[in-house]
mmCIF file of C-alpha atoms in Angstrom:
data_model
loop_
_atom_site.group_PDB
_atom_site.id
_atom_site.type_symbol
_atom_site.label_atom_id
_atom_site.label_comp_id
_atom_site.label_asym_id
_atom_site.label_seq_id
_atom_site.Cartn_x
_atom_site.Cartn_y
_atom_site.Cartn_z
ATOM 1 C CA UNK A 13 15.359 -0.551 26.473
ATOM 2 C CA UNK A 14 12.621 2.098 27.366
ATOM 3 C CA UNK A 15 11.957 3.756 23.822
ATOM 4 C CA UNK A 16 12.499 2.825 19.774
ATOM 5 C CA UNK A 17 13.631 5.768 18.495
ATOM 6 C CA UNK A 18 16.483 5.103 15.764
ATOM 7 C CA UNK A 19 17.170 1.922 14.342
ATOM 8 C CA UNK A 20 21.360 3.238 15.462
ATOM 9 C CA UNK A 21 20.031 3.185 19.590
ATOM 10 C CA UNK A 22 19.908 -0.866 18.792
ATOM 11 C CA UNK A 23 22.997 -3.057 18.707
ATOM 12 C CA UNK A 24 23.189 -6.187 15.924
ATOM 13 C CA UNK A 25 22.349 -8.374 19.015
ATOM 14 C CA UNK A 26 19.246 -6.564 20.022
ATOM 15 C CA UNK A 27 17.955 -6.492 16.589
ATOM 16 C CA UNK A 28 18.373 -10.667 16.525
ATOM 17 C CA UNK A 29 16.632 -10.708 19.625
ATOM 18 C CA UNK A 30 13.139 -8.597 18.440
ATOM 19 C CA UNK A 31 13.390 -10.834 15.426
ATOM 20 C CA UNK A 32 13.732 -13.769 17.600
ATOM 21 C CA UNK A 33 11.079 -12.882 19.531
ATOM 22 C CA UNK A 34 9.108 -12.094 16.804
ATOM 23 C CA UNK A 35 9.104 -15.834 15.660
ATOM 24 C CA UNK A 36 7.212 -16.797 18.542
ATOM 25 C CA UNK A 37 4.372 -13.948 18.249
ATOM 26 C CA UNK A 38 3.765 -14.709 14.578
ATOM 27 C CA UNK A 39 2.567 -17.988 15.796
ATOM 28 C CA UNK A 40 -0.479 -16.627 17.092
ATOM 29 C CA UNK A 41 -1.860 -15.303 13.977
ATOM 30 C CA UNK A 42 -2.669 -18.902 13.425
ATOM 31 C CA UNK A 43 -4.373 -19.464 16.392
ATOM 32 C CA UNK A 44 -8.127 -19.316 16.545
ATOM 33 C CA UNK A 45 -8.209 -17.109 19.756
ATOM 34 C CA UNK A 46 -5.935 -14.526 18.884
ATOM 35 C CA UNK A 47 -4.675 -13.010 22.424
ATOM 36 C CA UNK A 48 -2.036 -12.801 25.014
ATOM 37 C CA UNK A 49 -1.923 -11.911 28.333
ATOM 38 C CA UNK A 50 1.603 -10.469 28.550
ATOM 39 C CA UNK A 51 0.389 -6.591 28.711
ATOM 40 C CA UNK A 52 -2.659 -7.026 30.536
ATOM 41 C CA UNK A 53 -2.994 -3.372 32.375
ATOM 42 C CA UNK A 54 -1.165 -1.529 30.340
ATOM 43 C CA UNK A 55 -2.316 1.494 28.259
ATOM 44 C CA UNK A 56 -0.984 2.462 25.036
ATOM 45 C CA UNK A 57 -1.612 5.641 22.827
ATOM 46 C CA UNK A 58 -1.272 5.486 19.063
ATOM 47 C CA UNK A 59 -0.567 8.974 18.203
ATOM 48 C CA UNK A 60 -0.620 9.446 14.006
ATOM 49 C CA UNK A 61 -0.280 13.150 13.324
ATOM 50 C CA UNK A 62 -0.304 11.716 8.884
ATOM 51 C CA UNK A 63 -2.029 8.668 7.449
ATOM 52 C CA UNK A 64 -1.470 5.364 7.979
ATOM 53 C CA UNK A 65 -3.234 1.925 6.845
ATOM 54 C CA UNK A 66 -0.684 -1.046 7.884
ATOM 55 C CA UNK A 67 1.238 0.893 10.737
ATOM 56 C CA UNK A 68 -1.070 2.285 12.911
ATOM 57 C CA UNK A 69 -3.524 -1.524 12.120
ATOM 58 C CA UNK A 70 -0.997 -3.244 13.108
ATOM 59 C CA UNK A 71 0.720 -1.575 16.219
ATOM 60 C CA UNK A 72 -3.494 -1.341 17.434
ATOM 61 C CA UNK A 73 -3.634 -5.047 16.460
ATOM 62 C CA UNK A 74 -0.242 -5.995 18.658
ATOM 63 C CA UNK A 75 -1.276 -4.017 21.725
ATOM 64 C CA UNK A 76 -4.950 -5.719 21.173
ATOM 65 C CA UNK A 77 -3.693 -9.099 20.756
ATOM 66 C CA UNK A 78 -1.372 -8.849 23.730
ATOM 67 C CA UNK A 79 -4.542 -7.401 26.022
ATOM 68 C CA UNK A 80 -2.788 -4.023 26.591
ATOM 69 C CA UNK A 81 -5.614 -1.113 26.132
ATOM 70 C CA UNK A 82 -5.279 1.029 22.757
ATOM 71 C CA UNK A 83 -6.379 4.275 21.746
ATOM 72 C CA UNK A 84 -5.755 5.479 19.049
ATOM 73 C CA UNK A 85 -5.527 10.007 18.314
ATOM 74 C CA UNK A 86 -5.062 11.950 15.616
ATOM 75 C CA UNK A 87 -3.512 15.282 15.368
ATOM 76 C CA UNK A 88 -7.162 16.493 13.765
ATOM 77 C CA UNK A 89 -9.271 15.077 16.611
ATOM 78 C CA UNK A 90 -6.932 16.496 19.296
ATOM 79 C CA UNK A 91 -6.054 20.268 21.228
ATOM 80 C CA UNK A 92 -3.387 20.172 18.402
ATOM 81 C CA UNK A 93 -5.637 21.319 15.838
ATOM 82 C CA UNK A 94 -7.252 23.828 18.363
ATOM 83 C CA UNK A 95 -3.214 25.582 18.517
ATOM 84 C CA UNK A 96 -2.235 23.418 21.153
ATOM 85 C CA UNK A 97 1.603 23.105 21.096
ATOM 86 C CA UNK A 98 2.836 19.474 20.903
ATOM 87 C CA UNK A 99 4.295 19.839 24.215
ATOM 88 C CA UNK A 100 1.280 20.312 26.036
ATOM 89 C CA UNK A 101 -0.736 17.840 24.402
ATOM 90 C CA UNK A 102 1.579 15.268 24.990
ATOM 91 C CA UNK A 103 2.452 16.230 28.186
ATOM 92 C CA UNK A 104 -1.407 16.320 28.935
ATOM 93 C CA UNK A 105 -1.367 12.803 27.667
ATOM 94 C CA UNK A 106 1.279 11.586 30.237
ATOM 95 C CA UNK A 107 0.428 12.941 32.617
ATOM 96 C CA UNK A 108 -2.795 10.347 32.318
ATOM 97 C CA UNK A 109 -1.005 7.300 33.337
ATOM 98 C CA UNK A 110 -0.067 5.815 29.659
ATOM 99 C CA UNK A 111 2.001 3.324 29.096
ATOM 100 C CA UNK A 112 3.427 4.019 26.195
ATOM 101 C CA UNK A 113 2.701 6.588 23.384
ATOM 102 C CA UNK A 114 3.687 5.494 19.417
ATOM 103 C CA UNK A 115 4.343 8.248 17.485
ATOM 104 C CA UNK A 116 4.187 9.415 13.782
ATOM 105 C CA UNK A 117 4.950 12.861 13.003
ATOM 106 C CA UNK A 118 5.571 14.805 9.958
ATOM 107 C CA UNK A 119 8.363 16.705 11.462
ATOM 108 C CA UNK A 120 11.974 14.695 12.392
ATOM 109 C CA UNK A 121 13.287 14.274 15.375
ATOM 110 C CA UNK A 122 9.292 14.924 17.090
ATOM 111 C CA UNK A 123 9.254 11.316 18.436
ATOM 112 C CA UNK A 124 12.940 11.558 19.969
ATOM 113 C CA UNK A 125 11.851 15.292 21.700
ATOM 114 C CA UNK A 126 8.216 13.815 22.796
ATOM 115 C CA UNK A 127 10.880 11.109 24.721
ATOM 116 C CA UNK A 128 12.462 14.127 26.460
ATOM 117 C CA UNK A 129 9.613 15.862 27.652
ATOM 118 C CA UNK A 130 7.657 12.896 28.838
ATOM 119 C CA UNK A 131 7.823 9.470 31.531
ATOM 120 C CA UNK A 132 6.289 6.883 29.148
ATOM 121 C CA UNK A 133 7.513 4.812 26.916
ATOM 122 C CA UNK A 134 7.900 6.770 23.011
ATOM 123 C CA UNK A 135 7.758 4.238 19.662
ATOM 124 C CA UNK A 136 8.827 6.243 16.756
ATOM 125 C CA UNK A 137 6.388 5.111 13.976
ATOM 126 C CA UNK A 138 7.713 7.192 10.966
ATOM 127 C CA UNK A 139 8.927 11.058 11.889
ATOM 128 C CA UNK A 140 9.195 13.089 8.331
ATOM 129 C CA UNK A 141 11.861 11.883 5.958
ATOM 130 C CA UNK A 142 14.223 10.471 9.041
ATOM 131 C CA UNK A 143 13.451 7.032 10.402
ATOM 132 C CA UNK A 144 10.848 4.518 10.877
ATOM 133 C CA UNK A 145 12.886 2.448 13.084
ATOM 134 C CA UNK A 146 9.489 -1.177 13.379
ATOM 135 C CA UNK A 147 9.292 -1.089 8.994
ATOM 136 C CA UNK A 148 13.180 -1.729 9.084
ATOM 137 C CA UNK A 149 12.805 -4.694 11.934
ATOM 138 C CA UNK A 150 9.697 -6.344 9.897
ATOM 139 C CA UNK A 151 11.563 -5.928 6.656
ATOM 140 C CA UNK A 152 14.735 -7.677 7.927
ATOM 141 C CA UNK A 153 12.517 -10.300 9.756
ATOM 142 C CA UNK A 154 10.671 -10.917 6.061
ATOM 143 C CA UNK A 155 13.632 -11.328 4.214
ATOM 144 C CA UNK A 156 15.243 -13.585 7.037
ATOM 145 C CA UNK A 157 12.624 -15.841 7.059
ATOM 146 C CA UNK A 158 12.893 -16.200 2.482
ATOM 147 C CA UNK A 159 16.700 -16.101 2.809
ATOM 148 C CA UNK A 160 17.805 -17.371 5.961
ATOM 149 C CA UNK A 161 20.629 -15.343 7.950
ATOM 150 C CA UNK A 162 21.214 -11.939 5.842
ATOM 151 C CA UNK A 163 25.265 -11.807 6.797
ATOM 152 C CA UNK A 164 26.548 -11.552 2.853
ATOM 153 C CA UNK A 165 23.418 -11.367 1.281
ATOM 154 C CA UNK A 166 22.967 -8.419 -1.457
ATOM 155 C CA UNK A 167 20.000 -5.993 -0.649
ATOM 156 C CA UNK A 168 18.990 -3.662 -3.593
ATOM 157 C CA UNK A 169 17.279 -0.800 -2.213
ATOM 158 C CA UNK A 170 15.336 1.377 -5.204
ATOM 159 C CA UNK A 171 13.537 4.175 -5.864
ATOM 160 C CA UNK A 172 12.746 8.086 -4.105
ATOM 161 C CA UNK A 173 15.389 7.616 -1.787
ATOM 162 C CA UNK A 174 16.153 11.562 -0.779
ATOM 163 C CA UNK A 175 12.437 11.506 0.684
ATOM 164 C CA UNK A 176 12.230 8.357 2.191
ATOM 165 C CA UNK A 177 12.520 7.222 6.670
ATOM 166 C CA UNK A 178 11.890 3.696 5.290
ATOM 167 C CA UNK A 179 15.649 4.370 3.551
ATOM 168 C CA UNK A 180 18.004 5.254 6.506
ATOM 169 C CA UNK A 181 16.737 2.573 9.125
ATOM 170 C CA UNK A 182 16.802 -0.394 6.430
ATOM 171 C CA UNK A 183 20.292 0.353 5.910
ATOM 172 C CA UNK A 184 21.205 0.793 9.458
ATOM 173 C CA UNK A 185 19.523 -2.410 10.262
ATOM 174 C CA UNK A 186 20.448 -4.072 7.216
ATOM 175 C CA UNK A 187 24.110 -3.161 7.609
ATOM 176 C CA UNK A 188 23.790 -4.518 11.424
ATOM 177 C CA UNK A 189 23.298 -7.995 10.127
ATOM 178 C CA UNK A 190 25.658 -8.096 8.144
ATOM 179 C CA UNK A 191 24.213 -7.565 4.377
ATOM 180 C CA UNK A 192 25.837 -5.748 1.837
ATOM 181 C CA UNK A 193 23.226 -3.048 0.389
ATOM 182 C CA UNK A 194 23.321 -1.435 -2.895
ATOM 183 C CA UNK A 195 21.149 2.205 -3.317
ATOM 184 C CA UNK A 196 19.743 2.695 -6.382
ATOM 185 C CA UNK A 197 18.250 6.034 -7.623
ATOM 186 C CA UNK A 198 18.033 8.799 -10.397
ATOM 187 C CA UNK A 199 20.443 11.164 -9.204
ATOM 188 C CA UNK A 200 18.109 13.924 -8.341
ATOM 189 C CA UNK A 201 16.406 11.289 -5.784
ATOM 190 C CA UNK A 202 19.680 10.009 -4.089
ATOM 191 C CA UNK A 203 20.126 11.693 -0.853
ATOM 192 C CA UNK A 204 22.414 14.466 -0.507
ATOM 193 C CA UNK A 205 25.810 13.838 0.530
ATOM 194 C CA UNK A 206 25.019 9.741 -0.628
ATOM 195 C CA UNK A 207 28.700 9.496 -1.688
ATOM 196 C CA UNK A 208 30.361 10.473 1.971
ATOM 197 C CA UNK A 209 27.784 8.815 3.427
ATOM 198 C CA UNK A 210 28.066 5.048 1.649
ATOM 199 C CA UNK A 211 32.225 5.715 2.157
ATOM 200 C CA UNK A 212 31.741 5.682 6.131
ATOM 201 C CA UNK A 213 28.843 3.169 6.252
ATOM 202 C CA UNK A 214 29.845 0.396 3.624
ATOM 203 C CA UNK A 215 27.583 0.369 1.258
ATOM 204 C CA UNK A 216 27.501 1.088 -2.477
ATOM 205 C CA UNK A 217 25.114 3.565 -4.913
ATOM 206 C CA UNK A 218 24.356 3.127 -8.607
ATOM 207 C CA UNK A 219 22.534 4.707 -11.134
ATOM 208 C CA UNK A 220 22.162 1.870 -13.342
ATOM 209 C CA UNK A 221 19.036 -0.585 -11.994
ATOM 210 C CA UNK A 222 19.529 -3.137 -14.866
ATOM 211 C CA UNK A 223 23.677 -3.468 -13.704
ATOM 212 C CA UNK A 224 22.592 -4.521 -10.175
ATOM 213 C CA UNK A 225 19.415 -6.574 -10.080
ATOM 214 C CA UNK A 226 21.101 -9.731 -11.860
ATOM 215 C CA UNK A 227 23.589 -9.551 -8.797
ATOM 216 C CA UNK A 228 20.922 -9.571 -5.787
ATOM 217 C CA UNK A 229 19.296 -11.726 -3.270
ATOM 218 C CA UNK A 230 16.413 -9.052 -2.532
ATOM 219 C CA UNK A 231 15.444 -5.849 -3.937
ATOM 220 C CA UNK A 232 13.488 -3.219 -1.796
ATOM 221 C CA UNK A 233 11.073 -1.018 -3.992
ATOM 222 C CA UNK A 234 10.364 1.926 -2.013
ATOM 223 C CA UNK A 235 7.466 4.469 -3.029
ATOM 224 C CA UNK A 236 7.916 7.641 -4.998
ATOM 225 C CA UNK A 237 6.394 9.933 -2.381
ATOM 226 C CA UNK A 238 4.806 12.697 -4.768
ATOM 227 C CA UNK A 239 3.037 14.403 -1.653
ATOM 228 C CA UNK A 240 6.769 15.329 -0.800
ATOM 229 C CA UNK A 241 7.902 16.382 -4.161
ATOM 230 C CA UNK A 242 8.139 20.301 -5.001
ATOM 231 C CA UNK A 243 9.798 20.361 -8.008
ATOM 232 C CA UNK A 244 10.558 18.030 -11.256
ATOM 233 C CA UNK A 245 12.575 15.680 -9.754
ATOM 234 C CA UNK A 246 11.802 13.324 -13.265
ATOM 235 C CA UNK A 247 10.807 14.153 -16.499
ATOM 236 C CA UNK A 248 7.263 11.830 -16.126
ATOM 237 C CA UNK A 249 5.969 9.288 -14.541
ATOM 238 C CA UNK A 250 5.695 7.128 -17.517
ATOM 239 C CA UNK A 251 9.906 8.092 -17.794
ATOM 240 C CA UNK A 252 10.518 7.388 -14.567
ATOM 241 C CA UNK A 253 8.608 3.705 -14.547
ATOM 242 C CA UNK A 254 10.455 2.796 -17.554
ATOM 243 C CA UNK A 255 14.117 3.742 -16.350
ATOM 244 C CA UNK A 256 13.905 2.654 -12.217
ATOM 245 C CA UNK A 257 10.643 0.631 -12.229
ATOM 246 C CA UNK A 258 10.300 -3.077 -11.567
ATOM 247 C CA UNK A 259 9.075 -3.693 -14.424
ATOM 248 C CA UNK A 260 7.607 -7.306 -16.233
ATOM 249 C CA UNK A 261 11.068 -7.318 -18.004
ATOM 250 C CA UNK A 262 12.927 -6.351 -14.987
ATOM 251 C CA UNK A 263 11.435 -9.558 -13.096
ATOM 252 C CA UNK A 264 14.069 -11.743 -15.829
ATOM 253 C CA UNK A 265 16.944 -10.180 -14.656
ATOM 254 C CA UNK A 266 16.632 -11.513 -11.004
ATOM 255 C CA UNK A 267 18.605 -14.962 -9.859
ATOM 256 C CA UNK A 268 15.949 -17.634 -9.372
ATOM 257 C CA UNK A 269 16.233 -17.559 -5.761
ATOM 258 C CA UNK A 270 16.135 -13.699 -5.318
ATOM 259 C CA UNK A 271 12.768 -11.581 -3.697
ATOM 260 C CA UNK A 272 10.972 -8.695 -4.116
ATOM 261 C CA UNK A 273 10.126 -6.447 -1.004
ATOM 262 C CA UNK A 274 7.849 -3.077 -0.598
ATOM 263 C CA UNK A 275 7.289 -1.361 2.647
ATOM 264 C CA UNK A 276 3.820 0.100 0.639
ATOM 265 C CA UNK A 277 1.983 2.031 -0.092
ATOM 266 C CA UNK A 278 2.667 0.883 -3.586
ATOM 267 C CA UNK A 279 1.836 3.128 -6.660
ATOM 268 C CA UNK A 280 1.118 0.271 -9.309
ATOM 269 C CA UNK A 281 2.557 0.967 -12.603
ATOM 270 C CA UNK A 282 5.549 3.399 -11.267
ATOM 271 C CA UNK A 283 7.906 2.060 -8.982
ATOM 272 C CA UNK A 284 6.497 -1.757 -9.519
ATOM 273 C CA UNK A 285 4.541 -3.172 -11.738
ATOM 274 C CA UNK A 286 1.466 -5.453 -11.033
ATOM 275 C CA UNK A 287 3.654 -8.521 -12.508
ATOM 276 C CA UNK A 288 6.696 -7.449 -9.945
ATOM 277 C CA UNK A 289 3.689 -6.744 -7.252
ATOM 278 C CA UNK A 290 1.767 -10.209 -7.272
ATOM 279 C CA UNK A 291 4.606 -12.313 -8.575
ATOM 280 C CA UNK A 292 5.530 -15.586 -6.667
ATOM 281 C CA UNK A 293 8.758 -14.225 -5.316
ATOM 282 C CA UNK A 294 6.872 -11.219 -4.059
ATOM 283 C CA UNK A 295 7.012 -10.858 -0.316
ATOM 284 C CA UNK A 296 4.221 -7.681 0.512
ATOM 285 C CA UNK A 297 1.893 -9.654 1.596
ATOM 286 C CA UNK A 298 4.438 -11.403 4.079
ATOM 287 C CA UNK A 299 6.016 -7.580 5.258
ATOM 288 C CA UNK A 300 2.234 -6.671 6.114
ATOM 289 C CA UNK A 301 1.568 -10.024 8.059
ATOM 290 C CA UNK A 302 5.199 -9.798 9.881
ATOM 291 C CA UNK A 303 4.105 -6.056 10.810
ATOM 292 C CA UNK A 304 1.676 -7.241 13.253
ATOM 293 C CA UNK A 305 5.182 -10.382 14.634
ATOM 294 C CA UNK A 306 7.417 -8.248 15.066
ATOM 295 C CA UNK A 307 5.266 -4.963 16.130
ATOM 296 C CA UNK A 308 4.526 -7.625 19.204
ATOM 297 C CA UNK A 309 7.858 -8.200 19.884
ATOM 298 C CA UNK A 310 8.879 -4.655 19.852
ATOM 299 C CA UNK A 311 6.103 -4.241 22.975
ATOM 300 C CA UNK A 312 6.919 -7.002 24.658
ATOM 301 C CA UNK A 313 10.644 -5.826 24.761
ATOM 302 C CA UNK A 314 9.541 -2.234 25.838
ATOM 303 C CA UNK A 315 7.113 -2.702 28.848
ATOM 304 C CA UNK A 316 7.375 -6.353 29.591
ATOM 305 C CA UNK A 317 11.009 -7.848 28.978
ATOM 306 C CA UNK A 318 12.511 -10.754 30.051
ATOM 307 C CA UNK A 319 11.547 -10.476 33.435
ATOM 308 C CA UNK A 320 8.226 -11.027 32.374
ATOM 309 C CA UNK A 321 8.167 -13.546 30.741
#
């Protein structure tokens, strides 16, 4: 495996073993001296072209804590913003000696063209409203480690699903092992063609959030991205928190047993409320500590393997 580009490039049996792998790597967030040697010598380039807080911290956090050198670029504080094309920046970049180059990119499919055009090593880290192939791998490792083995269990994925790359590579990876998923979305924020889509792929869609939480083992709040929105695709936010949000009343409807996941950002008092957000059964603080497990694993599988180690 030379690149993570799609979340479909990855049979059920190489997901299990990045997850496996990733067991071993979260034990060294308890150590006291943090640090690997297994990419000693190795150079890798995080490349953001939009924001990021837990991503790009915790790929530069992996490579750091498995002694590989990171740098981290912007597309402001590159050629890019001097009218560069892509092509030659990234080409420039290669043609350095890196490593490895992990990409986000507002456009899809840039991560997946960078791979043409260049020798190293490409990490898709979130390309427009298409994939983002590492949040899928640490939410499936999250919810394996509250649920056990996800084959049967009942996923509930919620909110502004027509904008979201968080959407299509949970439910590719989800699917892989096994879990039955359930979207749930206003119908002006379920993607197009949902119906076709969930008839090929096996999974089911529902307008109706109250119907389906009683009947899950996990359900996956995903943020309404408003920076993405052009038109009125609710009525108001206030609406919108009321009818699909997590809500303090919502939280009663869940089995005992059954968690609450967020990739984050979160926007507090829409998609989840502060009761949902810091209740016991909440498991965002666990998705942003596995980021940094299972981010390791995802290097180690790219540039060292088992040869290695």
């Amino acid at each position: 495996m030379k690149h993570l580009l799609s979340i479909a490039d990855l049979s059920a049996d190489e997901i299990t073993q990045i997850l496996d792998t990733a067991v071993s790597m979260h034990e060294v967030q308890d150590r006291q001296v943090k640090k690997l040697p297994t990419l000693r010598g190795r150079t890798i380039i995080n490349f953001f072209f939009e924001d990021s807080t837990r991503t790009r911290a915790s790929f530069e956090i992996a490579g750091k804590w498995m002694s590989a050198d990171t740098i981290n670029l912007t597309g402001k504080g590159t050629s890019v913003s001097k009218g560069e094309s892509l092509r030659d920046t990234v080409l420039t970049i290669d043609a350095m000696g890196v490593d490895m180059m992990i990409i986000r990119h507002p456009a899809s499919g840039a991560p997946a063209q960078i791979a043409d055009w260049t020798d190293c090593s490409i990490v898709n880290a979130g390309d427009g409203t298409h994939e983002h192939p590492s949040q899928a791998l640490l939410d499936a490792y999250t919810l394996r480690r509250a649920l056990g083995d996800l084959r049967g269990r009942h996923v509930a994925i919620v909110g502004d699903l027509t904008h979201s790359r968080v959407l299509r590579s949970n439910l590719l990876c989800l699917r892989a092992l096994g879990a039955q998923v359930t979207l749930v979305a206003p119908p002006t924020l379920m993607p197009s063609g949902v119906a076709a889509w969930a008839a090929a792929d096996g999974f089911e869609t529902s307008y109706d959030l109250d119907a389906v939480l009683p009947t899950v083992d996990a359900v996956m709040m995903l943020r309404v991205q408003r920076e993405r929105m052009s038109g009125g695709y609710f009525p108001t936010a206030r609406e919108y928190a009321v009818t699909y949000g997590l809500t303090a009343r919502r939280l009663g409807l869940l089995q005992d047993h059954a968690v609450i996941a967020h990739p984050g950002p979160m926007n507090r008092g829409l998609e989840i409320s502060a009761d949902a957000a810091d209740a016991a059964r909440s498991l965002v603080l666990d998705q942003v500590s596995a980021g940094v497990a299972v981010r390791m694993s995802i290097l180690y599988h790219l540039l060292a393997g088992e040869g290695d180690a």
